[in-house]
Short mmCIF file of C-alpha atoms and ligand atoms in Angstrom, two decimals:
data_model
loop_
_atom_site.label_atom_id
_atom_site.label_comp_id
_atom_site.label_asym_id
_atom_site.label_seq_id
_atom_site.Cartn_x
_atom_site.Cartn_y
_atom_site.Cartn_z
CA MET I 1 7.34 -21.96 -23.40
CA GLU I 2 6.83 -25.39 -25.27
CA ILE I 3 10.76 -26.21 -28.35
CA ARG I 4 9.86 -29.75 -30.22
CA TYR I 5 12.18 -30.62 -32.31
CA VAL I 6 14.33 -34.81 -33.36
CA ASN I 7 17.05 -35.84 -31.05
CA SER I 8 20.37 -37.40 -32.70
CA ASN I 9 19.01 -41.13 -31.74
CA HIS I 10 15.78 -39.35 -34.46
CA THR I 11 13.35 -39.24 -31.32
CA THR I 12 10.52 -36.59 -31.30
CA GLU I 13 11.97 -33.92 -28.45
CA ASP I 14 8.53 -31.79 -26.21
CA LYS I 15 9.81 -29.50 -23.58
CA TYR I 16 7.71 -27.45 -22.40
CA CYS I 17 8.18 -25.73 -19.25
CA ASP I 18 6.64 -22.00 -17.79
CA CYS I 19 9.19 -19.78 -17.43
CA GLY I 20 9.36 -17.09 -19.69
CA VAL I 21 7.95 -13.40 -18.51
CA TYR I 22 5.88 -11.37 -21.87
CA GLY I 23 8.07 -8.28 -22.07
CA ARG I 24 5.47 -4.41 -20.86
CA ASN I 25 5.14 -3.55 -23.97
CA SER I 26 4.06 -6.65 -26.02
CA PRO I 27 1.73 -8.20 -26.74
CA VAL I 28 -0.08 -11.24 -24.56
CA GLU I 29 -1.70 -14.16 -27.27
CA GLU I 30 -0.31 -17.06 -28.88
CA VAL I 31 2.76 -17.44 -30.97
CA SER I 32 4.62 -19.65 -32.66
CA GLY I 33 7.65 -20.56 -35.36
CA ILE I 34 10.71 -21.91 -36.44
CA VAL I 35 13.97 -21.40 -33.79
CA THR I 36 15.85 -18.50 -35.79
CA LEU I 37 19.18 -17.05 -34.26
CA PRO I 38 21.04 -14.02 -36.18
CA THR I 39 23.36 -14.85 -38.24
CA GLY I 40 26.57 -12.57 -36.44
CA ASP I 41 26.08 -11.04 -32.74
CA PRO I 42 23.52 -13.39 -30.60
CA ARG I 43 22.90 -10.57 -29.52
CA GLY I 44 21.06 -9.31 -32.40
CA CYS I 45 21.41 -5.39 -32.91
CA GLY I 46 21.95 -5.16 -36.99
CA PRO I 47 22.54 -3.07 -38.99
CA ASP I 48 20.22 -5.51 -40.78
CA PRO I 49 19.56 -7.95 -42.71
CA VAL I 50 20.45 -9.72 -38.80
CA TYR I 51 18.18 -12.73 -40.06
CA ASN I 52 19.28 -15.10 -42.66
CA ARG I 53 15.54 -16.57 -43.64
CA ASN I 54 15.80 -18.83 -46.61
CA PHE I 55 12.27 -20.66 -45.53
CA SER I 56 10.46 -17.60 -45.08
CA TYR I 57 7.28 -18.68 -45.69
CA LEU I 58 6.94 -20.28 -42.29
CA PRO I 59 6.78 -18.84 -39.59
CA TRP I 60 9.37 -17.99 -38.00
CA ILE I 61 10.42 -16.52 -33.77
CA ALA I 62 13.91 -15.10 -32.89
CA LEU I 63 16.04 -15.78 -30.97
CA VAL I 64 17.96 -12.86 -29.37
CA LYS I 65 21.05 -12.83 -25.99
CA ARG I 66 20.37 -9.90 -23.57
CA GLY I 67 23.06 -7.18 -23.63
CA ASN I 68 25.03 -4.46 -26.54
CA CYS I 69 20.85 -2.67 -28.06
CA THR I 70 17.95 -2.39 -26.01
CA PHE I 71 15.15 -4.31 -26.53
CA SER I 72 13.85 -2.70 -28.57
CA GLU I 73 15.80 -2.22 -31.51
CA LYS I 74 17.04 -6.44 -30.76
CA ILE I 75 12.49 -6.71 -31.44
CA ASN I 76 12.26 -4.09 -34.26
CA ALA I 77 15.73 -5.95 -35.86
CA ALA I 78 14.06 -9.43 -36.11
CA GLN I 79 10.22 -7.70 -36.80
CA ARG I 80 11.87 -5.96 -40.00
CA GLN I 81 12.42 -9.89 -42.02
CA GLY I 82 9.42 -11.39 -40.37
CA ALA I 83 9.59 -12.80 -37.12
CA THR I 84 6.46 -13.16 -35.12
CA GLY I 85 7.56 -13.56 -32.26
CA VAL I 86 11.04 -12.66 -30.37
CA VAL I 87 12.61 -14.37 -27.25
CA VAL I 88 15.22 -12.50 -25.47
CA TYR I 89 17.67 -14.63 -23.26
CA ASN I 90 18.72 -12.93 -20.05
CA VAL I 91 22.72 -12.22 -19.56
CA ASP I 92 25.61 -14.96 -19.44
CA GLY I 93 26.10 -16.65 -15.13
CA SER I 94 22.36 -15.54 -14.60
CA GLY I 95 20.55 -18.78 -14.47
CA ASN I 96 16.50 -19.67 -14.85
CA SER I 97 16.51 -15.41 -13.44
CA THR I 98 14.46 -13.31 -15.80
CA THR I 99 12.61 -9.41 -15.96
CA GLN I 100 10.33 -8.57 -17.69
CA MET I 101 11.39 -6.05 -20.70
CA SER I 102 10.71 -2.27 -21.33
CA HIS I 103 10.80 -1.27 -25.12
CA PRO I 104 8.09 0.93 -25.80
CA ASP I 105 9.08 1.89 -29.65
CA ALA I 106 8.65 -1.86 -30.87
CA ASP I 107 5.11 -3.23 -28.87
CA ASP I 108 2.95 -5.20 -31.54
CA VAL I 109 5.23 -7.88 -32.53
CA VAL I 110 5.11 -10.66 -29.59
CA ALA I 111 8.09 -10.85 -27.15
CA ILE I 112 9.36 -12.45 -24.05
CA MET I 113 12.38 -12.76 -22.07
CA ILE I 114 13.48 -16.46 -20.83
CA GLY I 115 16.27 -16.90 -18.32
CA ASN I 116 19.63 -18.16 -19.76
CA SER I 117 20.20 -21.46 -19.67
CA GLN I 118 17.04 -21.55 -21.45
CA GLY I 119 17.70 -20.66 -24.41
CA MET I 120 21.19 -21.36 -24.32
CA GLU I 121 20.46 -24.51 -25.16
CA ILE I 122 18.01 -24.09 -27.54
CA ALA I 123 20.55 -22.02 -29.55
CA LYS I 124 23.09 -25.36 -28.84
CA LEU I 125 20.18 -26.67 -30.69
CA VAL I 126 20.08 -24.33 -33.54
CA THR I 127 23.06 -23.53 -33.69
CA ASN I 128 24.66 -27.89 -34.88
CA GLY I 129 20.86 -27.57 -37.19
CA THR I 130 18.50 -29.51 -35.49
CA GLN I 131 15.54 -27.86 -36.41
CA VAL I 132 12.91 -26.57 -33.22
CA MET I 133 9.58 -25.63 -33.73
CA MET I 134 8.74 -23.08 -30.67
CA ARG I 135 5.50 -22.74 -29.34
CA ILE I 136 4.37 -19.17 -27.29
CA ALA I 137 1.42 -18.69 -25.11
CA VAL I 138 0.30 -17.60 -22.03
CA GLY I 139 0.23 -19.26 -19.07
CA SER I 140 -0.56 -18.70 -15.30
CA PRO I 141 -0.08 -14.50 -14.16
CA HIS I 142 3.01 -14.19 -12.78
CA GLY I 143 5.85 -11.62 -12.81
CA PRO I 144 6.68 -8.83 -10.67
CA TRP I 145 3.58 -6.89 -11.31
CA MET I 146 1.52 -9.20 -9.95
CA ASP I 147 3.02 -10.24 -6.55
CA THR I 148 3.30 -6.45 -6.07
CA TYR I 149 -0.08 -6.27 -6.90
CA TRP I 150 -0.55 -9.50 -4.43
CA LEU I 151 1.49 -8.48 -1.68
CA TYR I 152 0.35 -4.52 -1.94
CA PHE I 153 -4.15 -5.91 -1.67
CA LEU I 154 -2.92 -8.01 0.91
CA SER I 155 -1.00 -6.00 2.98
CA ILE I 156 -3.90 -3.83 2.98
CA ALA I 157 -6.84 -6.93 3.69
CA PHE I 158 -4.95 -8.04 6.27
CA PHE I 159 -4.15 -4.71 7.94
CA ILE I 160 -7.67 -4.05 6.98
CA VAL I 161 -8.77 -7.16 9.77
CA THR I 162 -6.52 -6.53 12.08
CA ALA I 163 -6.93 -2.54 12.52
CA ALA I 164 -10.40 -3.48 12.86
CA SER I 165 -10.06 -5.93 15.67
CA ILE I 166 -7.55 -4.13 17.21
CA ALA I 167 -10.41 -1.50 17.74
CA TYR I 168 -13.28 -3.81 17.82
CA PHE I 169 -11.55 -6.11 21.17
CA VAL I 170 -10.45 -2.57 23.18
CA PHE I 171 -13.67 -0.91 22.31
CA ILE I 172 -15.54 -4.24 24.20
CA SER I 173 -12.82 -3.94 27.11
CA ALA I 174 -12.58 -0.52 27.80
CA ASN I 175 -16.77 -0.84 27.83
CA ARG I 176 -17.06 -3.64 30.15
CA ILE I 177 -13.67 -2.70 32.16
CA TYR I 178 -16.08 1.28 32.85
CA SER I 179 -19.00 -0.40 33.35
CA LEU I 180 -16.99 -3.14 35.91
CA SER I 181 -15.23 -0.14 37.97
CA MET I 182 -18.45 1.94 37.52
CA HIS I 183 -19.84 -1.03 39.39
CA ARG I 184 -17.40 -1.38 42.16
CA ARG I 185 -16.93 2.28 42.61
CA ASN I 186 -21.27 1.95 43.70
CA GLU I 187 -20.48 -1.17 45.82
CA ARG I 188 -17.99 1.12 47.90
CA LYS I 189 -20.03 3.58 48.45
CA LEU I 190 -23.50 1.98 49.72
CA LYS I 191 -21.95 -0.12 51.97
CA SER I 192 -20.07 2.78 53.23
CA GLU I 193 -22.98 3.96 53.76
CA ALA I 194 -25.29 0.53 55.05
CA LYS I 195 -22.07 0.70 57.54
CA LYS I 196 -23.04 4.19 58.79
CA ALA I 197 -26.49 2.81 59.67
CA ILE I 198 -26.02 -0.01 61.00
CA GLY I 199 -24.80 2.13 63.64
CA ARG I 200 -27.52 4.18 64.39
CA LEU I 201 -29.40 0.52 64.62
CA GLN I 202 -30.81 -0.61 67.85
CA VAL I 203 -29.07 -2.51 69.73
CA ARG I 204 -30.20 -5.39 72.15
CA LYS I 205 -28.73 -8.12 74.76
CA LEU I 206 -31.43 -10.53 75.43
CA LYS I 207 -32.06 -11.60 79.10
CA THR I 208 -33.53 -14.56 81.23
CA GLY I 209 -36.42 -14.25 80.94
CA ASP I 210 -37.03 -11.94 77.26
CA GLU I 211 -40.30 -12.66 74.96
CA GLU I 212 -37.50 -14.10 72.48
CA THR I 213 -35.86 -16.06 74.22
CA THR I 214 -38.97 -18.42 76.28
CA SER I 215 -41.12 -18.44 72.76
CA GLU I 216 -40.10 -21.00 70.24
CA SER I 217 -41.38 -19.06 67.34
CA HIS I 218 -38.74 -16.07 67.90
CA VAL I 219 -35.77 -17.74 65.03
CA CYS I 220 -32.89 -15.03 64.15
CA ALA I 221 -33.74 -16.05 60.53
CA VAL I 222 -30.66 -15.40 58.94
CA CYS I 223 -29.34 -18.39 60.96
CA ILE I 224 -32.54 -20.76 61.53
CA ASP I 225 -31.40 -20.70 65.45
CA SER I 226 -33.15 -19.72 68.67
CA TYR I 227 -32.61 -16.88 70.90
CA LYS I 228 -30.53 -17.00 73.69
CA ALA I 229 -30.02 -15.46 77.38
CA GLY I 230 -26.37 -13.16 76.54
CA GLU I 231 -26.81 -13.48 72.51
CA VAL I 232 -26.40 -9.30 71.65
CA VAL I 233 -29.17 -8.25 69.13
CA THR I 234 -30.26 -5.55 66.69
CA VAL I 235 -33.24 -4.27 66.30
CA LEU I 236 -34.14 -3.45 62.85
CA THR I 237 -36.10 -0.04 62.12
CA CYS I 238 -38.66 -2.48 60.77
CA ASP I 239 -38.78 -3.78 63.78
CA HIS I 240 -37.22 -7.30 63.63
CA ILE I 241 -34.54 -8.19 65.33
CA PHE I 242 -31.52 -10.12 64.36
CA HIS I 243 -29.32 -12.30 65.46
CA LYS I 244 -26.29 -8.94 65.78
CA ALA I 245 -23.77 -11.18 64.13
CA CYS I 246 -25.29 -12.58 61.06
CA ILE I 247 -27.21 -9.28 60.65
CA GLU I 248 -24.40 -6.90 60.18
CA PRO I 249 -23.10 -8.72 56.93
CA TRP I 250 -25.88 -9.24 55.56
CA LEU I 251 -26.50 -5.54 55.17
CA LEU I 252 -22.90 -4.88 54.69
CA GLU I 253 -24.16 -6.51 51.73
CA ARG I 254 -27.88 -6.11 50.82
CA ARG I 255 -28.39 -3.10 53.11
CA THR I 256 -33.02 -3.68 53.51
CA CYS I 257 -34.55 -7.01 55.94
CA PRO I 258 -33.70 -9.84 55.26
CA MET I 259 -37.40 -11.11 56.24
CA CYS I 260 -39.88 -7.26 54.89
CA LYS I 261 -37.10 -6.22 52.54
CA CYS I 262 -36.89 -3.14 53.91
CA ASP I 263 -34.27 -1.10 53.04
CA ILE I 264 -32.99 0.69 56.12
CA LEU I 265 -31.14 3.34 54.55
CA LYS I 266 -33.44 4.56 53.41
CA ALA I 267 -35.37 4.16 56.85
CA LEU I 268 -32.17 6.04 58.51
CA GLY I 269 -32.22 8.15 55.88
CA VAL I 270 -28.73 7.60 55.14
CA GLU I 271 -26.87 10.40 52.59
CA GLU I 272 -30.28 9.11 50.30
CA GLU I 273 -29.76 11.30 48.29
CA THR I 274 -26.95 10.49 47.14
CA LYS I 275 -27.47 6.77 47.53
CA GLU I 276 -31.24 8.01 43.88
CA ASN I 277 -27.70 9.73 41.83
CA LEU I 278 -26.20 6.19 41.69
CA SER I 279 -28.41 4.59 41.24
CA ALA I 280 -28.88 6.77 38.01
CA GLU I 281 -25.66 6.82 36.83
CA SER I 282 -25.07 2.56 37.20
CA PRO I 283 -29.06 0.17 37.57
CA PRO I 284 -28.24 -2.55 38.98
CA ASP I 285 -28.54 -5.83 37.22
CA VAL I 286 -29.93 -8.07 40.06
CA THR I 287 -31.64 -10.83 40.04
CA VAL I 288 -34.51 -11.40 42.92
CA ILE I 289 -35.20 -15.74 43.42
CA THR I 290 -38.70 -15.27 45.68
CA VAL I 291 -39.99 -18.33 47.86
CA THR I 292 -43.54 -19.42 47.41
CA GLY I 293 -44.98 -16.43 49.48
CA GLY I 294 -43.04 -14.03 46.90
CA GLU I 295 -40.31 -13.13 50.41
CA PRO I 296 -37.42 -12.42 48.16
CA LEU I 297 -35.30 -13.82 49.82
CA TYR I 298 -31.59 -13.61 47.64
CA GLU I 299 -30.32 -11.39 45.18
CA VAL I 300 -27.53 -12.30 42.74
CA PRO I 301 -25.35 -8.81 41.34
CA LEU I 302 -26.24 -10.07 36.93
CA THR I 303 -23.17 -8.25 36.35
CA ASP I 304 -20.16 -9.21 37.82
CA PRO I 305 -20.56 -12.52 39.57
CA ALA I 306 -17.46 -13.29 40.21
CA SER I 307 -16.89 -10.26 43.08
CA PRO I 308 -19.33 -11.03 45.57
CA HIS I 309 -16.50 -14.18 46.55
CA THR I 310 -13.40 -11.56 45.65
CA GLU I 311 -15.09 -9.00 47.90
CA ARG I 312 -15.90 -11.48 50.78
CA PRO I 313 -12.08 -10.98 52.46
CA GLN I 314 -12.39 -6.50 52.08
CA HIS I 315 -16.35 -7.44 53.35
CA LEU I 316 -15.00 -8.89 56.31
CA TYR I 317 -12.55 -6.63 56.93
CA ASP I 318 -14.61 -3.73 56.85
CA ASN I 319 -17.20 -5.31 59.23
CA ARG I 320 -14.34 -6.30 61.52
CA ALA I 321 -13.94 -1.79 62.01
CA PHE I 322 -16.96 -1.46 62.03
CA GLN I 323 -17.48 -3.54 65.60
CA GLY I 324 -14.93 -1.30 66.79
CA ASP I 325 -16.43 1.61 65.53
CA SER I 326 -19.59 0.62 66.55
CA GLU I 327 -18.51 -1.36 70.14
CA ALA I 328 -16.96 3.06 70.76
CA GLY I 329 -20.11 4.71 70.41
CA ARG I 330 -21.53 2.17 72.87
CA ARG I 331 -18.84 2.43 75.08
ZN1 ZN S 401 -28.83 -15.32 63.69
ZN1 ZN S 402 -38.40 -6.37 58.12
#
């Protein structure tokens, strides 16, 4: 809304505000004219004639106060006398607040609502004899409809994005937890089978004069140390020998000979079927690092890099438990 008038100092005042709200049934278009007040009651409810337009050849805009009758009645009363637009200002004490008017019986004239303080200010000027020109133009879209619409739209969008993110996160987490638990279960099963298999391996105590203690070519492939009399060695199914203390932790983790990759579970026939089922259920992701000569040296589980560390204490415990078992077995 824009108003223009000549003040008491003979200078032109031009005021603009983004403060009016088009009525629900009003055409949303630009109008302008001279602000005109009702001759009697400022609420402009009739009966006719409510306005006294001497210069009706100029377009004029009615300025009325809210109350006493419906918006439709006020608007119709002004339109009957040729108003190009109707401005309703809010009731006393409501400051600059506005609402969107509903006027279903008066829908072919531009009607807006402005705040009480703005309306009172203009009405005072007109009452004092100042000629006020007003222009009503379409500004930025606002008001209850836009507010509600945008709030609704943003809430729905926010809800959809949040729900999708949560669902994705839950799916990923559940998947990861499931595969981790499958991997751990598999590892535990294989470890207990390895323990069983180790119990069946041949164990020897080296004596002075044994071939292993005399020849420099015989070294334990795990610790790269030669054998000495009195040391306890384990003979694998492939006839490779290692220190008992060196090979047992290795076998618990890998279940294969470090030299020839011979699978001790297969060689000893320890619960072969169970192992095959487990492998089919969750194929272990391993990478094999080979040295020149093609001997596989080391296997690293790819799926859970943290597990070798976290399971280390348990591994020691298993080993000790096993040692107790095997000693009991030998006695
Ligand atoms: Zn060794
Ligand atoms: Zn071997």
